[in-house]
Short mmCIF file of C-alpha atoms in Angstrom, two decimals:
data_model
loop_
_atom_site.label_atom_id
_atom_site.label_comp_id
_atom_site.label_asym_id
_atom_site.label_seq_id
_atom_site.Cartn_x
_atom_site.Cartn_y
_atom_site.Cartn_z
CA MET A 1 -23.07 43.56 -52.95
CA LYS A 2 -20.22 44.40 -50.55
CA TRP A 3 -22.01 43.16 -47.53
CA ARG A 4 -22.83 39.71 -49.32
CA LYS A 5 -19.11 39.49 -50.21
CA ASN A 6 -17.94 40.18 -46.54
CA LYS A 7 -20.78 37.54 -45.50
CA LYS A 8 -19.30 35.02 -47.74
CA GLN A 9 -15.79 35.65 -46.60
CA LYS A 10 -16.65 35.10 -43.07
CA LYS A 11 -18.37 32.09 -43.98
CA ASP A 12 -15.31 30.70 -45.70
CA LYS A 13 -13.09 31.61 -42.80
CA LYS A 14 -15.40 29.84 -40.38
CA ARG A 15 -15.16 26.67 -42.56
CA ARG A 16 -11.57 26.89 -42.76
CA PHE A 17 -11.50 27.11 -39.04
CA PHE A 18 -13.29 23.92 -38.58
CA LYS A 19 -11.64 22.29 -41.18
CA ARG A 20 -8.23 23.06 -39.36
CA LYS A 21 -9.58 22.09 -35.85
CA ASN A 22 -10.85 18.86 -37.30
CA ASP A 23 -7.77 18.29 -39.12
CA GLN A 24 -5.74 18.72 -35.84
CA GLU A 25 -7.98 16.57 -33.88
CA GLN A 26 -7.62 13.64 -36.35
CA VAL A 27 -3.61 14.05 -36.40
CA GLU A 28 -3.70 14.00 -32.51
CA THR A 29 -5.80 10.73 -32.46
CA GLY A 30 -3.76 9.16 -35.09
CA SER A 31 -0.60 10.14 -33.18
CA VAL A 32 -1.97 8.15 -29.96
CA ASP A 33 -3.30 5.22 -31.91
CA GLU A 34 -0.04 4.93 -33.53
CA THR A 35 1.91 5.21 -30.29
CA GLU A 36 -0.45 2.75 -28.64
CA SER A 37 0.26 0.48 -31.68
CA LEU A 38 3.86 0.77 -31.26
CA GLN A 39 3.86 0.21 -27.53
CA VAL A 40 1.60 -3.02 -28.06
CA GLU A 41 3.96 -4.17 -30.78
CA SER A 42 6.81 -3.54 -28.80
CA ILE A 43 5.71 -5.78 -26.01
CA ASN A 44 4.50 -8.64 -28.12
CA ASP A 45 7.81 -8.48 -30.32
CA GLU A 46 9.85 -8.45 -27.11
CA PRO A 47 10.96 -11.92 -26.12
CA GLU A 48 9.68 -13.27 -23.02
CA LYS A 49 12.12 -12.23 -20.07
CA ALA A 50 13.75 -15.09 -18.30
CA ASP A 51 14.21 -15.03 -14.54
CA ILE A 52 17.35 -13.20 -13.38
CA ILE A 53 19.81 -15.52 -11.66
CA VAL A 54 22.37 -13.63 -9.78
CA ASP A 55 25.75 -14.57 -8.71
CA ASP A 56 28.52 -12.89 -7.01
CA ASN A 57 30.10 -11.95 -10.42
CA ASP A 58 27.08 -10.45 -11.97
CA ASN A 59 28.12 -6.57 -12.53
CA ASP A 60 27.02 -6.40 -16.27
CA ASN A 61 24.62 -3.63 -16.92
CA ASP A 62 25.73 -2.90 -20.37
CA ASN A 63 22.11 -4.07 -21.95
CA ASP A 64 20.07 -2.77 -18.93
CA VAL A 65 17.46 -0.36 -20.04
CA ASP A 66 16.31 2.28 -17.45
CA VAL A 67 12.55 2.79 -18.15
CA ASP A 68 11.27 6.44 -17.34
CA SER A 69 8.42 6.84 -15.24
CA ASP A 70 6.64 9.26 -17.73
CA ASP A 71 6.64 6.26 -20.34
CA ARG A 72 4.77 3.93 -18.35
CA ASP A 73 0.95 3.33 -18.50
CA HIS A 74 -1.34 5.24 -15.97
CA SER A 75 -4.38 4.62 -17.70
CA SER A 76 -5.58 1.91 -15.31
CA GLU A 77 -5.19 4.67 -12.14
CA ALA A 78 -8.77 5.60 -10.87
CA PRO A 79 -9.49 9.04 -10.19
CA PRO A 80 -8.52 9.92 -6.49
CA LYS A 81 -12.30 10.72 -5.54
CA LYS A 82 -13.74 7.53 -6.95
CA GLN A 83 -10.72 5.57 -5.65
CA LYS A 84 -11.38 6.92 -1.98
CA MET A 85 -14.88 6.07 -2.07
CA ARG A 86 -14.24 2.71 -3.57
CA VAL A 87 -11.84 1.94 -0.81
CA PHE A 88 -14.23 3.07 1.83
CA LYS A 89 -17.04 0.95 0.78
CA ARG A 90 -14.88 -1.96 0.60
CA LEU A 91 -13.57 -1.01 4.18
CA LYS A 92 -17.08 -0.94 5.54
CA GLU A 93 -17.86 -4.51 4.03
CA ARG A 94 -14.49 -5.62 5.56
CA LEU A 95 -15.41 -4.15 9.23
CA LYS A 96 -19.09 -5.07 9.15
CA LYS A 97 -18.27 -7.50 12.03
CA SER A 98 -16.64 -4.86 14.17
CA ARG A 99 -19.01 -2.17 13.40
CA LYS A 100 -21.98 -4.47 14.59
CA THR A 101 -20.80 -3.92 18.11
CA MET A 102 -20.93 -0.21 17.50
CA GLY A 103 -24.78 -0.45 17.59
CA ILE A 104 -24.99 1.61 20.87
CA TRP A 105 -24.88 5.02 18.67
CA ARG A 106 -28.49 4.11 17.76
CA LYS A 107 -29.29 4.82 21.50
CA LYS A 108 -30.32 8.67 22.02
CA ARG A 109 -29.61 8.95 25.71
CA LEU A 110 -26.08 9.34 26.83
CA ASP A 111 -26.00 7.39 30.28
CA ASP A 112 -23.66 4.97 32.32
CA GLU A 113 -25.23 2.13 30.33
CA LEU A 114 -24.27 3.57 27.15
CA ILE A 115 -20.66 4.38 28.43
CA GLU A 116 -20.18 0.77 29.67
CA SER A 117 -21.51 -0.34 26.21
CA LEU A 118 -19.24 1.58 24.72
CA GLU A 119 -16.23 0.47 26.46
CA GLU A 120 -17.31 -3.31 25.98
CA SER A 121 -17.67 -2.83 22.27
CA LEU A 122 -14.05 -1.18 22.10
CA ILE A 123 -12.43 -4.19 23.71
CA THR A 124 -14.52 -6.76 21.42
CA ALA A 125 -13.41 -4.81 18.44
CA ASP A 126 -9.55 -6.00 19.25
CA ILE A 127 -8.81 -2.26 20.36
CA GLY A 128 -7.23 -3.95 23.48
CA VAL A 129 -7.84 -3.16 27.09
CA GLU A 130 -4.82 -0.63 27.80
CA THR A 131 -5.78 1.43 24.61
CA THR A 132 -9.52 1.41 25.54
CA MET A 133 -9.08 2.25 29.14
CA THR A 134 -6.88 5.43 27.96
CA ILE A 135 -9.68 6.17 25.30
CA MET A 136 -12.49 5.89 28.19
CA GLU A 137 -10.68 8.25 30.41
CA SER A 138 -10.38 10.83 28.13
CA LEU A 139 -14.09 10.80 27.23
CA GLU A 140 -15.32 10.44 30.68
CA GLU A 141 -13.48 13.56 31.43
CA GLN A 142 -14.97 15.35 28.49
CA ILE A 143 -18.28 14.36 29.54
CA GLN A 144 -17.70 15.66 33.30
CA LYS A 145 -16.55 19.17 31.47
CA LYS A 146 -19.96 19.03 29.59
CA LYS A 147 -18.18 19.03 26.13
CA ILE A 148 -19.84 16.05 25.26
CA THR A 149 -23.63 16.01 25.87
CA THR A 150 -25.07 13.87 23.06
CA THR A 151 -24.44 10.56 21.33
CA ASP A 152 -23.46 12.10 18.05
CA GLN A 153 -20.86 14.30 19.99
CA LEU A 154 -19.68 10.94 21.75
CA GLN A 155 -19.20 9.39 18.47
CA SER A 156 -17.17 12.16 17.04
CA ALA A 157 -14.98 12.17 20.27
CA VAL A 158 -14.52 8.59 19.94
CA LEU A 159 -13.51 9.17 16.18
CA ASN A 160 -10.94 11.80 17.28
CA GLU A 161 -9.53 9.57 20.07
CA LEU A 162 -8.83 6.67 17.43
CA MET A 163 -7.50 8.96 14.94
CA GLN A 164 -5.10 10.25 17.43
CA ARG A 165 -3.61 6.93 18.05
CA LEU A 166 -2.86 6.19 14.48
CA PRO A 167 0.69 7.77 13.56
CA GLN A 168 0.92 8.82 10.19
CA SER A 169 3.51 7.74 7.59
CA ASN A 170 5.93 10.68 6.19
CA GLU A 171 6.92 8.37 3.40
CA SER A 172 5.06 8.45 0.12
CA GLU A 173 5.21 6.06 -2.64
CA ASP A 174 6.16 8.87 -5.15
CA SER A 175 9.02 10.41 -2.98
CA PHE A 176 11.45 7.58 -1.81
CA ILE A 177 14.74 9.50 -1.15
CA TYR A 178 17.13 6.59 -1.94
CA ARG A 179 17.63 4.76 -5.18
CA PRO A 180 17.63 2.00 -4.95
CA HIS A 181 14.90 2.08 -1.92
CA VAL A 182 15.44 -1.09 -0.39
CA ILE A 183 12.46 -2.90 1.74
CA LEU A 184 12.83 -5.79 3.75
CA VAL A 185 9.56 -7.84 4.46
CA VAL A 186 9.13 -10.01 7.37
CA GLY A 187 6.54 -11.79 9.45
CA VAL A 188 5.60 -15.25 10.68
CA ASN A 189 4.36 -17.99 8.49
CA GLY A 190 0.97 -17.83 6.83
CA VAL A 191 0.29 -14.04 7.03
CA GLY A 192 0.54 -13.71 3.12
CA LYS A 193 4.17 -12.03 2.79
CA THR A 194 4.73 -13.45 -0.77
CA THR A 195 1.31 -12.33 -1.83
CA THR A 196 1.71 -8.85 -0.33
CA ILE A 197 4.90 -8.39 -1.98
CA GLY A 198 3.64 -9.44 -5.24
CA LYS A 199 0.85 -6.67 -4.79
CA LEU A 200 3.18 -4.17 -3.52
CA ALA A 201 5.36 -4.74 -6.77
CA SER A 202 2.39 -4.24 -9.04
CA ARG A 203 1.21 -1.09 -7.49
CA LEU A 204 4.61 0.54 -7.43
CA ASN A 205 5.12 -0.64 -10.90
CA ALA A 206 2.05 1.07 -11.97
CA LYS A 207 3.12 4.17 -10.24
CA GLY A 208 6.31 4.32 -12.70
CA LYS A 209 8.88 2.73 -10.34
CA LYS A 210 11.28 0.06 -11.61
CA VAL A 211 11.01 -2.73 -9.19
CA ILE A 212 13.18 -5.82 -8.46
CA ILE A 213 12.12 -8.66 -6.10
CA GLY A 214 14.65 -10.82 -3.94
CA ALA A 215 13.72 -14.11 -3.18
CA SER A 216 15.28 -14.58 0.28
CA ASP A 217 12.81 -17.16 1.48
CA THR A 218 14.84 -20.25 0.51
CA PHE A 219 13.66 -22.55 3.46
CA ARG A 220 9.80 -22.79 2.60
CA ALA A 221 9.00 -25.54 -0.53
CA ALA A 222 7.95 -23.71 -3.27
CA ALA A 223 8.47 -20.18 -1.96
CA VAL A 224 10.74 -19.18 -4.71
CA GLU A 225 8.36 -20.57 -7.57
CA GLN A 226 5.67 -18.80 -5.91
CA LEU A 227 7.32 -15.38 -5.79
CA GLU A 228 8.41 -15.89 -9.38
CA GLN A 229 4.56 -16.20 -10.54
CA TRP A 230 3.88 -12.84 -8.58
CA ALA A 231 6.96 -11.15 -10.19
CA GLN A 232 5.73 -12.16 -13.41
CA ARG A 233 2.16 -10.89 -12.60
CA ALA A 234 3.62 -7.40 -11.27
CA SER A 235 6.03 -6.92 -14.42
CA SER A 236 8.88 -7.04 -12.05
CA ASP A 237 12.38 -8.87 -12.46
CA ILE A 238 13.58 -11.21 -9.60
CA VAL A 239 16.74 -12.01 -8.20
CA ARG A 240 17.13 -15.77 -7.03
CA HIS A 241 19.52 -18.45 -6.21
CA ASN A 242 19.28 -22.20 -6.21
CA GLU A 243 17.44 -24.30 -3.49
CA ASN A 244 18.69 -24.04 0.03
CA ALA A 245 20.86 -21.17 -0.64
CA ASP A 246 22.15 -18.65 1.90
CA PRO A 247 19.17 -16.14 2.48
CA ALA A 248 21.94 -13.34 3.14
CA ALA A 249 23.53 -13.87 -0.13
CA VAL A 250 20.53 -13.58 -2.25
CA ALA A 251 19.55 -10.41 -0.37
CA PHE A 252 23.10 -9.06 -1.06
CA ASP A 253 22.89 -9.80 -4.56
CA THR A 254 19.42 -8.28 -4.76
CA VAL A 255 20.75 -4.98 -3.67
CA GLN A 256 23.64 -5.36 -6.11
CA ALA A 257 21.40 -6.15 -9.16
CA ALA A 258 19.08 -3.19 -8.12
CA ILE A 259 22.05 -0.91 -8.05
CA SER A 260 23.36 -2.08 -11.45
CA ARG A 261 20.18 -2.04 -12.90
CA LYS A 262 19.18 1.16 -11.84
CA ALA A 263 16.03 -0.05 -10.15
CA ASP A 264 13.69 2.24 -7.94
CA ILE A 265 12.79 0.00 -5.40
CA ALA A 266 14.29 -3.27 -4.21
CA ILE A 267 11.64 -5.54 -2.52
CA ILE A 268 13.34 -8.46 -0.35
CA ASP A 269 11.41 -11.54 1.07
CA THR A 270 12.23 -13.57 3.82
CA ALA A 271 11.20 -16.83 5.45
CA GLY A 272 8.54 -17.01 7.86
CA ARG A 273 9.95 -16.56 11.58
CA LEU A 274 8.71 -18.03 14.69
CA HIS A 275 9.06 -14.73 16.60
CA THR A 276 9.79 -16.90 19.68
CA LYS A 277 12.81 -18.42 18.36
CA LYS A 278 15.97 -16.65 18.86
CA ASN A 279 18.14 -18.45 16.21
CA LEU A 280 15.61 -17.79 13.35
CA MET A 281 15.33 -14.22 14.46
CA GLU A 282 19.24 -14.10 14.55
CA GLU A 283 19.09 -15.25 10.84
CA ILE A 284 16.98 -12.35 9.87
CA ARG A 285 19.27 -9.83 11.60
CA LYS A 286 22.28 -11.61 9.22
CA ILE A 287 20.23 -10.54 6.25
CA ARG A 288 20.09 -7.04 7.43
CA ARG A 289 23.75 -6.93 7.98
CA SER A 290 24.40 -8.43 4.55
CA ILE A 291 22.21 -5.90 2.77
CA ALA A 292 23.95 -2.92 4.84
CA LYS A 293 27.45 -4.25 3.43
CA LYS A 294 26.33 -3.44 -0.15
CA MET A 295 24.30 -0.12 0.82
CA PRO A 296 25.02 1.21 4.26
CA ASP A 297 22.00 2.81 4.71
CA ALA A 298 19.80 -0.01 3.68
CA PRO A 299 17.48 -1.43 4.63
CA HIS A 300 15.64 1.91 4.36
CA ASP A 301 12.14 -0.07 5.36
CA ILE A 302 11.32 -2.99 7.17
CA PHE A 303 7.67 -3.77 6.41
CA LEU A 304 6.18 -6.32 9.07
CA ILE A 305 3.38 -8.28 7.75
CA LEU A 306 0.20 -8.99 10.09
CA ASP A 307 -2.74 -11.24 9.62
CA ALA A 308 -5.79 -8.94 10.79
CA THR A 309 -7.69 -12.30 11.79
CA THR A 310 -4.91 -13.12 14.42
CA GLY A 311 -6.20 -10.33 16.88
CA GLN A 312 -4.10 -9.66 20.16
CA ASN A 313 -1.53 -12.21 19.01
CA ALA A 314 -0.50 -9.70 16.50
CA VAL A 315 0.69 -7.33 19.29
CA SER A 316 3.29 -9.94 20.64
CA GLN A 317 4.46 -10.45 16.98
CA THR A 318 4.83 -6.82 16.46
CA ARG A 319 6.58 -6.35 19.76
CA LEU A 320 9.44 -8.84 19.25
CA PHE A 321 10.03 -8.25 15.48
CA HIS A 322 10.29 -4.58 16.34
CA GLU A 323 12.62 -5.23 19.13
CA ALA A 324 14.83 -7.39 16.81
CA LEU A 325 14.71 -5.18 13.60
CA ASN A 326 13.30 -1.71 14.46
CA VAL A 327 10.12 -2.09 11.94
CA THR A 328 9.37 1.13 10.24
CA GLY A 329 5.92 0.20 8.64
CA ILE A 330 2.99 -2.56 9.12
CA ILE A 331 0.87 -4.15 6.43
CA LEU A 332 -2.24 -5.57 7.56
CA THR A 333 -3.49 -8.50 5.25
CA LYS A 334 -6.48 -10.85 5.12
CA LEU A 335 -8.78 -7.66 6.14
CA ASP A 336 -12.18 -9.62 5.47
CA GLY A 337 -15.50 -9.95 7.06
CA THR A 338 -14.15 -12.16 9.94
CA ALA A 339 -11.33 -9.78 11.04
CA LYS A 340 -11.68 -7.20 14.09
CA GLY A 341 -10.06 -4.04 12.69
CA GLY A 342 -9.50 -2.34 16.10
CA ILE A 343 -6.21 -4.43 16.31
CA VAL A 344 -4.74 -1.47 13.95
CA VAL A 345 -5.34 0.98 16.72
CA SER A 346 -3.75 -1.25 19.29
CA ILE A 347 -0.67 -1.90 17.51
CA ALA A 348 -0.43 1.52 16.40
CA ASN A 349 -0.88 3.12 19.67
CA THR A 350 1.26 0.54 21.55
CA PHE A 351 4.48 0.99 19.28
CA ASP A 352 3.93 4.12 17.32
CA ILE A 353 4.41 2.56 14.14
CA PRO A 354 2.72 3.50 11.19
CA ILE A 355 0.46 1.34 9.18
CA ARG A 356 1.48 1.69 5.77
CA TYR A 357 -0.76 -0.57 3.61
CA ILE A 358 -4.00 -2.81 4.15
CA GLY A 359 -5.16 -5.94 2.07
CA LEU A 360 -8.76 -5.89 1.48
CA GLY A 361 -9.16 -8.86 -1.15
CA GLU A 362 -7.25 -11.47 -3.25
CA SER A 363 -6.71 -9.63 -6.29
CA ILE A 364 -3.63 -7.87 -7.29
CA GLU A 365 -4.99 -4.40 -6.95
CA ASP A 366 -6.69 -4.87 -3.58
CA LEU A 367 -3.34 -3.79 -1.66
CA GLN A 368 -4.16 -0.02 -0.86
CA PRO A 369 -2.53 2.64 1.23
CA PHE A 370 -3.55 3.10 4.73
CA ASP A 371 -6.20 5.99 5.14
CA SER A 372 -6.57 6.55 8.91
CA GLU A 373 -9.69 8.58 8.65
CA LEU A 374 -11.49 6.08 6.20
CA PHE A 375 -10.63 3.34 8.21
CA ILE A 376 -11.73 4.55 11.61
CA ARG A 377 -15.24 5.91 9.96
CA ALA A 378 -15.59 2.50 8.35
CA LEU A 379 -14.85 0.98 11.91
CA ILE A 380 -17.45 2.76 14.05
CA GLU A 381 -19.97 4.58 11.73
CA THR A 382 -23.39 2.75 11.64
#
């Protein structure tokens, strides 16, 4: 009878354990559902936010709410490995035009004809004559020293040579030193500055950053309205003035609003500049000086937007903007099937400016941080 009693006690204990566990899971599930419902209710009940129009006297920050990064929703972020593989697949699709010229790897024999074909394919891929010559000299030296004896070794050597010419950025999205971190976005007309700003704001917002956008492109018709639409999609505030306002004044007020509202990042749009016109380049220098009046170390980053389909013309754009503004990062847009991705290597090697982001498509999540290894592999691996 005693063993039956012990058996019954163990059974009751086991039943109580699983009952407690199930109750705990139900409570936890209920708390999550309740939290989510509260978040949804708070979003739906919140009145639609009006566009922020800042003037010189706007210093009121009593009603501002500082959103902690831990309270933001990160459920849409994909796991790193899956995200990396997805980006690599998209890159291979976008760079197929350049990769077709790399069909020389199918040839098994390492000879002079193969080396000539390699040189031609690098130039055709928009890597540039100067950069290509430097790479070929290094490869020929390795071949003479018998360090390269097969086409597989040659392909690996080309990958290493290209990788060495792509400077890496030390700045992470999650480790901005300044608050607010001010980013000035520049570039010529038609490269996709406004669209890129919207995508960048959305990406940073998903990372838990509070972003304010400054509409300093007061020259182009409907530029402010377009930026407002992107700011709404990115769940970011926007600072704007009336039409034909002074772009430098808008930039100044954007930094002031970012400070008063405790924003993490301020992204300032600018009008498309004809990089060959000195008076227009001087105007953008004025914007930079205006920002520095409010925050001496700002802008902390100057991003140059380049159209990947423009080829070697992007090199001259980079040279003139870099001389005028000291560009700290490049964002390459319109990287589709018609683009020759080698321009990335040419620009990075010539100016030692890191490529920060690349645009892989039209949707808001298609702006991705630049990964040099993935990019080069997608460019040359057949």
